[in-house]
Short mmCIF file of C-alpha atoms in Angstrom, two decimals:
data_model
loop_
_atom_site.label_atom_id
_atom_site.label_comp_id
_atom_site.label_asym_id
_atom_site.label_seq_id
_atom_site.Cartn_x
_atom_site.Cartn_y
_atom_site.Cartn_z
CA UNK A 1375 -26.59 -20.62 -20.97
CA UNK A 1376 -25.43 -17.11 -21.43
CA UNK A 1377 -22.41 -16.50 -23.33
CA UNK A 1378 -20.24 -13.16 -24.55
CA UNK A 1379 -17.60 -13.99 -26.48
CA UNK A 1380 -14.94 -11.22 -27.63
CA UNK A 1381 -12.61 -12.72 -29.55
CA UNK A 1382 -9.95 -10.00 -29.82
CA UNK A 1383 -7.86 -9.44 -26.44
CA UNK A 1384 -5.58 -6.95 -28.37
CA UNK A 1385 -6.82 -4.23 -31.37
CA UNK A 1386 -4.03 -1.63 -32.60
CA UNK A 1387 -4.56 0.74 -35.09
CA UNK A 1388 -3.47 4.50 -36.13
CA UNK A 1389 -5.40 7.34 -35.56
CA UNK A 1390 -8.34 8.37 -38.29
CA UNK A 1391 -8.69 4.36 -39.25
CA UNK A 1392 -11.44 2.82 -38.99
CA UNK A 1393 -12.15 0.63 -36.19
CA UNK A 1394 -14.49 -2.55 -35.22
CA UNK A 1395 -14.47 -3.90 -31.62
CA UNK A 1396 -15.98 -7.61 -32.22
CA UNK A 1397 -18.81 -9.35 -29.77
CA UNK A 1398 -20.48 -12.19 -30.54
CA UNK A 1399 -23.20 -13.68 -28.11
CA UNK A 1400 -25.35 -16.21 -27.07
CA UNK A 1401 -28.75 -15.57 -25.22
CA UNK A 1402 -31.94 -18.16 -25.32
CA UNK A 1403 -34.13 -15.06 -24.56
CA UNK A 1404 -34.36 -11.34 -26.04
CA UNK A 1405 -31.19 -9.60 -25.42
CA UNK A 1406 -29.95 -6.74 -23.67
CA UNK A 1407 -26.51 -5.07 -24.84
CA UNK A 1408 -24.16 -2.99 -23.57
CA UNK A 1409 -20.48 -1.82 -24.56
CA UNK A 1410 -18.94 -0.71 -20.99
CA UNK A 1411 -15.37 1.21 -21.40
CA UNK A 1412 -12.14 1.39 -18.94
CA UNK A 1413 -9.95 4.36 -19.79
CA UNK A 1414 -6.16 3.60 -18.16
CA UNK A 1415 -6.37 4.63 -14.48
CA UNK A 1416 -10.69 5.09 -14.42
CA UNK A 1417 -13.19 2.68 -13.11
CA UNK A 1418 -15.60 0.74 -15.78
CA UNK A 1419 -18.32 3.09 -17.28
CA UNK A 1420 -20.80 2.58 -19.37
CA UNK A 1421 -20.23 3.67 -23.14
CA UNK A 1422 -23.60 2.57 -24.88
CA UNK A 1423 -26.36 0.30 -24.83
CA UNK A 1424 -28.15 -0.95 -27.51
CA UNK A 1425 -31.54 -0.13 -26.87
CA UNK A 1426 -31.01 3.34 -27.14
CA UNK A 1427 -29.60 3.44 -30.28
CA UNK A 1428 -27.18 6.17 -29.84
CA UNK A 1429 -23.70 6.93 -30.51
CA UNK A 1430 -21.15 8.14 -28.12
CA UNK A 1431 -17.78 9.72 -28.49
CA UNK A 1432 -18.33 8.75 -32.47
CA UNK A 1433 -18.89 4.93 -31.61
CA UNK A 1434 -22.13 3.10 -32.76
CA UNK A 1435 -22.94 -0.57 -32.16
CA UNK A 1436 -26.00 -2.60 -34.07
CA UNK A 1437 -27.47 -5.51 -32.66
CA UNK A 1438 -27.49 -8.11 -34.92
CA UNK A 1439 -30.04 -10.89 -33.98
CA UNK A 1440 -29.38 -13.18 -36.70
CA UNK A 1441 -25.57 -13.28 -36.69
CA UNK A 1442 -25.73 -12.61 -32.35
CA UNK A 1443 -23.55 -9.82 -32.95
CA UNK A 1444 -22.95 -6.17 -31.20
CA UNK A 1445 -19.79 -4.60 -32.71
CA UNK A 1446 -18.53 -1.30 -31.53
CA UNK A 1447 -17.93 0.36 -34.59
CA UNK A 1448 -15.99 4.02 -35.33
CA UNK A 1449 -14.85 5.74 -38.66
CA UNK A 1450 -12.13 7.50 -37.11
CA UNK A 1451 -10.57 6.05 -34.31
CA UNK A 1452 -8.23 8.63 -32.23
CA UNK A 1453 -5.90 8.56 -29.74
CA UNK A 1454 -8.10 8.82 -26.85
CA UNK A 1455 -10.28 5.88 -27.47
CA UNK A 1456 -7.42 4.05 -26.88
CA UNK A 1457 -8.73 1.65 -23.51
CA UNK A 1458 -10.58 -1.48 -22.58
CA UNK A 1459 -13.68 -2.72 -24.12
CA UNK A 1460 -16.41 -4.89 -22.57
CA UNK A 1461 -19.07 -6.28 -23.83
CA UNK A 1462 -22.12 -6.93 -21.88
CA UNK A 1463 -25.27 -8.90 -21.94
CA UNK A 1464 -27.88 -8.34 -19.29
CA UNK A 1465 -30.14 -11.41 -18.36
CA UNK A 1466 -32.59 -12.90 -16.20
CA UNK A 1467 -33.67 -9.04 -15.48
CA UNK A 1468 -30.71 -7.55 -13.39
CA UNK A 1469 -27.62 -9.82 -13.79
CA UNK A 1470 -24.77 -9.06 -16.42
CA UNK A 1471 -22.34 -11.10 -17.97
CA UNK A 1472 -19.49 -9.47 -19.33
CA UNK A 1473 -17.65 -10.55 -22.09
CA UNK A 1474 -13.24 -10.70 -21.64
CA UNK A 1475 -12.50 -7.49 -22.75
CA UNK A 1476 -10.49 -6.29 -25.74
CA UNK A 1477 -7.59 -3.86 -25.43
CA UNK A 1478 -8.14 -0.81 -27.96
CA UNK A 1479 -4.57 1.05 -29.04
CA UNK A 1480 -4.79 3.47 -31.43
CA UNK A 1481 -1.38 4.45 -32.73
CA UNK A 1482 -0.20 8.43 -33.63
CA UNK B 1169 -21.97 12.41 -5.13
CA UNK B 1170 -19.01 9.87 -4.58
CA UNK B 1171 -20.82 7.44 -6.60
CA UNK B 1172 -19.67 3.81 -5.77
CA UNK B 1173 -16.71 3.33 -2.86
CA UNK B 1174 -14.79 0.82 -2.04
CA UNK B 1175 -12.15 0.17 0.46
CA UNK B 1176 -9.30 -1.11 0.86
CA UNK B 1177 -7.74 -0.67 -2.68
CA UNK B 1178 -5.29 -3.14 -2.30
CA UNK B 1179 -4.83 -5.96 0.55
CA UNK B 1180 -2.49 -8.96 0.58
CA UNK B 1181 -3.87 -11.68 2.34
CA UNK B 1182 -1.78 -14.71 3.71
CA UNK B 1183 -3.98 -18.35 2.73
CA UNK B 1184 -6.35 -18.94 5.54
CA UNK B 1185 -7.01 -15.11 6.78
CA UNK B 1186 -10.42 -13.74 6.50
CA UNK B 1187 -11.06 -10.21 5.54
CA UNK B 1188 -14.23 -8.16 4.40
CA UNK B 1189 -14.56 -6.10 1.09
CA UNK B 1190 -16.49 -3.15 1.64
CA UNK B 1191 -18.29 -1.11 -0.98
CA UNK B 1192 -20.79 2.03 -0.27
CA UNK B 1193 -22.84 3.74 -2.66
CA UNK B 1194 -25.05 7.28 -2.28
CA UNK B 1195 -27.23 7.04 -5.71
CA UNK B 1196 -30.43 5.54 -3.37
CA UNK B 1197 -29.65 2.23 -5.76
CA UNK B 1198 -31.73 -0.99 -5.02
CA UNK B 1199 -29.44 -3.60 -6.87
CA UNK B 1200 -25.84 -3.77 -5.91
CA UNK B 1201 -23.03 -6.39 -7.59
CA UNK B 1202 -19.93 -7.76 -6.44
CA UNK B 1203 -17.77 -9.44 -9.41
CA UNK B 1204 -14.09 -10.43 -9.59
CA UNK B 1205 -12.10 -10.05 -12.10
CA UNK B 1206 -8.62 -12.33 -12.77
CA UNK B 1207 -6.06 -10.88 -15.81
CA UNK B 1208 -7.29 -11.57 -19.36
CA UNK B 1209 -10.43 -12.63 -18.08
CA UNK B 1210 -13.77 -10.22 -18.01
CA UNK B 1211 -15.58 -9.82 -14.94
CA UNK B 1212 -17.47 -12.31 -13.35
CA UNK B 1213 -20.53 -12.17 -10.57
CA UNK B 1214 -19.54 -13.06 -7.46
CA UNK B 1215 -23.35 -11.77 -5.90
CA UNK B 1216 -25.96 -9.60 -6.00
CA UNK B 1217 -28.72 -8.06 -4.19
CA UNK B 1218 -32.06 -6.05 -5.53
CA UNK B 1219 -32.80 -4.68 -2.57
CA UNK B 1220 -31.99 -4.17 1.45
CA UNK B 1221 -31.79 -7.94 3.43
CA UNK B 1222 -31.91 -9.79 0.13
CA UNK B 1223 -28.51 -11.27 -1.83
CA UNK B 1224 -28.43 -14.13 -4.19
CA UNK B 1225 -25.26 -15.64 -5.62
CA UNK B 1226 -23.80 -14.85 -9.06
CA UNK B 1227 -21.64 -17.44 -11.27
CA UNK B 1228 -18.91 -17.84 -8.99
CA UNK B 1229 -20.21 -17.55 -5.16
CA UNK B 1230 -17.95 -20.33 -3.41
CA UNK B 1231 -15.69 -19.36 -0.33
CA UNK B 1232 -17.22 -15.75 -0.32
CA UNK B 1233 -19.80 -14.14 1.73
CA UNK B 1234 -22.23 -11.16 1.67
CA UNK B 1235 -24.96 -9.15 3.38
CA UNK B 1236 -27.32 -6.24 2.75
CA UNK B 1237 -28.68 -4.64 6.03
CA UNK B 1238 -28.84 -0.99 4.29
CA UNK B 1239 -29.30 0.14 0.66
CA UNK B 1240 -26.09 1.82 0.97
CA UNK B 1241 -24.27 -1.14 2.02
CA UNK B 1242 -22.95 -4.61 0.49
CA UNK B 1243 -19.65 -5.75 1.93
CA UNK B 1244 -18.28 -9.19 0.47
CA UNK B 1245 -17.09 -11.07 3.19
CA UNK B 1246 -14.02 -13.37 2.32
CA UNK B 1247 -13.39 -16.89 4.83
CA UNK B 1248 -10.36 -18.68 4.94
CA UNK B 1249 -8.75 -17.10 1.70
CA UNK B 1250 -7.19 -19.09 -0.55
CA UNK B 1251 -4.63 -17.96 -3.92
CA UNK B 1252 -7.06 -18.84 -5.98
CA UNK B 1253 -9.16 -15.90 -4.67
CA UNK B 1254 -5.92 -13.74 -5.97
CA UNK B 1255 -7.95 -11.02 -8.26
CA UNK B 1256 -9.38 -7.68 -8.61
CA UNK B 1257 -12.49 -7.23 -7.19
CA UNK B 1258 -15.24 -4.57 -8.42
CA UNK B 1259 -18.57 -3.50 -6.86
CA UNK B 1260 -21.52 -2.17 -8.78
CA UNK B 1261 -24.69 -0.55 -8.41
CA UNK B 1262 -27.84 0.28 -10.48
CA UNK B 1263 -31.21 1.50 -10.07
CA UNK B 1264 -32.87 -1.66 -11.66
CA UNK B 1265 -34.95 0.24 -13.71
CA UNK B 1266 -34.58 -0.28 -17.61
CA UNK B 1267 -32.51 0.32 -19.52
CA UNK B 1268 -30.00 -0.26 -16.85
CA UNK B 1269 -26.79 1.05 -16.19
CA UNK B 1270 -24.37 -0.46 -13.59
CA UNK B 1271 -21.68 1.99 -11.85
CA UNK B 1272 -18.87 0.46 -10.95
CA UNK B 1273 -16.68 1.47 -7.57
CA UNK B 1274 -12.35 1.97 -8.67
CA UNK B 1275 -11.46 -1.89 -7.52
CA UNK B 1276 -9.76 -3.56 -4.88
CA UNK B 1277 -7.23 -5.47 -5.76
CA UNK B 1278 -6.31 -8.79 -3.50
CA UNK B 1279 -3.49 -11.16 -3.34
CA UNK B 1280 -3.65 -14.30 -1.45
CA UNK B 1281 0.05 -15.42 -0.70
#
């Protein structure tokens, strides 16, 4: 079975450090990842997926095949990132499982 | 474009009432989603359709209903609502062409007293 597993519900730290959103997953097949993002008071959007290898708003996210890992990654984290994070893995074609979120604060 | 709509955005329900989620979207997409959502939890599927007269369920499909007679269309029926059913409840759309991206309407959120 399908399986997204974020193991952090609640990530603080101050502005210009480093940050690393964790997702860990579990797929029999080749997977599909995406990181989706809720800013306070906007519906879910999509942030990035994997297989286009981009970075957005300064965050980056490598799939990891051998350790089943897609962390959401930024050098310098700043005030506005500060939101919820899913994690999602798209399977059997068109259905998604999302991972549990984890809360982003980034401090002044 | 408004994107994905739903209505109502909130509702209390007493246990036992019925009531119908609807959700609307003007992107021409084949695949809409219905998921549900309780606190601390991520979102899970409820149901889904790829296309106009055809739904299938998602993880969590009991004591909820839906149809897709338009593209536009996918309204979650609720029967006899229970508090377990308490949650926020988000619809979605995509094109179903890869890579996908879903678009997600702003929520309704439902309590069952």
């Amino acid at each position: 079975a399908q399986r997204v597993t974020q193991p952090e519900k609640l990530l603080s730290v101050f502005k210009g450090a480093p940050v690393e959103l964790k997702c860990n997953y579990s797929y029999s097949g080749s997977p599909e990842l995406f990181w989706y993002v809720q800013y306070s008071r906007q519906r879910l959007q999509l942030l990035l997926r994997h297989i286009s290898r981009e970075s957005i708003k300064g965050f980056t996210a490598d799939l990891n095949k051998g350790e089943t890992s897609f962390h959401l990654k930024k050098p310098f984290a700043q005030e506005e990132d500060s939101a919820m994070y899913y994690c999602a893995l798209l399977y059997n074609f068109n259905k998604f499982y999302f991972g549990s979120g984890t809360k982003l604060n980034v401090k002044p | 474009n408004a994107g994905v709509t739903q209505t109502p955005k909130f509702r209390i329900l007493k246990i036992g009432q019925s009531m119908t989620l609807q959700c609307t979207q003007d992107m021409n997409h084949n695949y809409m989603y219905w998921y549900r959502q309780d606190p601390g939890m991520g979102l899970k599927l409820i149901y889904y359709s790829v296309g106009a007269g055809i739904t299938d369920k998602g993880e969590v499909p009991n004591g909820y209903n839906v149809s897709r007679s338009t593209t536009e269309d996918f309204p979650l029926r609720l029967e006899l609502a229970a508090p377990s059913q308490t949650s926020v409840y988000f619809c979605a759309s995509s094109s179903g062409e890869l890579p996908d991206t879903q678009y997600f309407g702003p929520g309704t959120r439902l309590t069952v007293l």
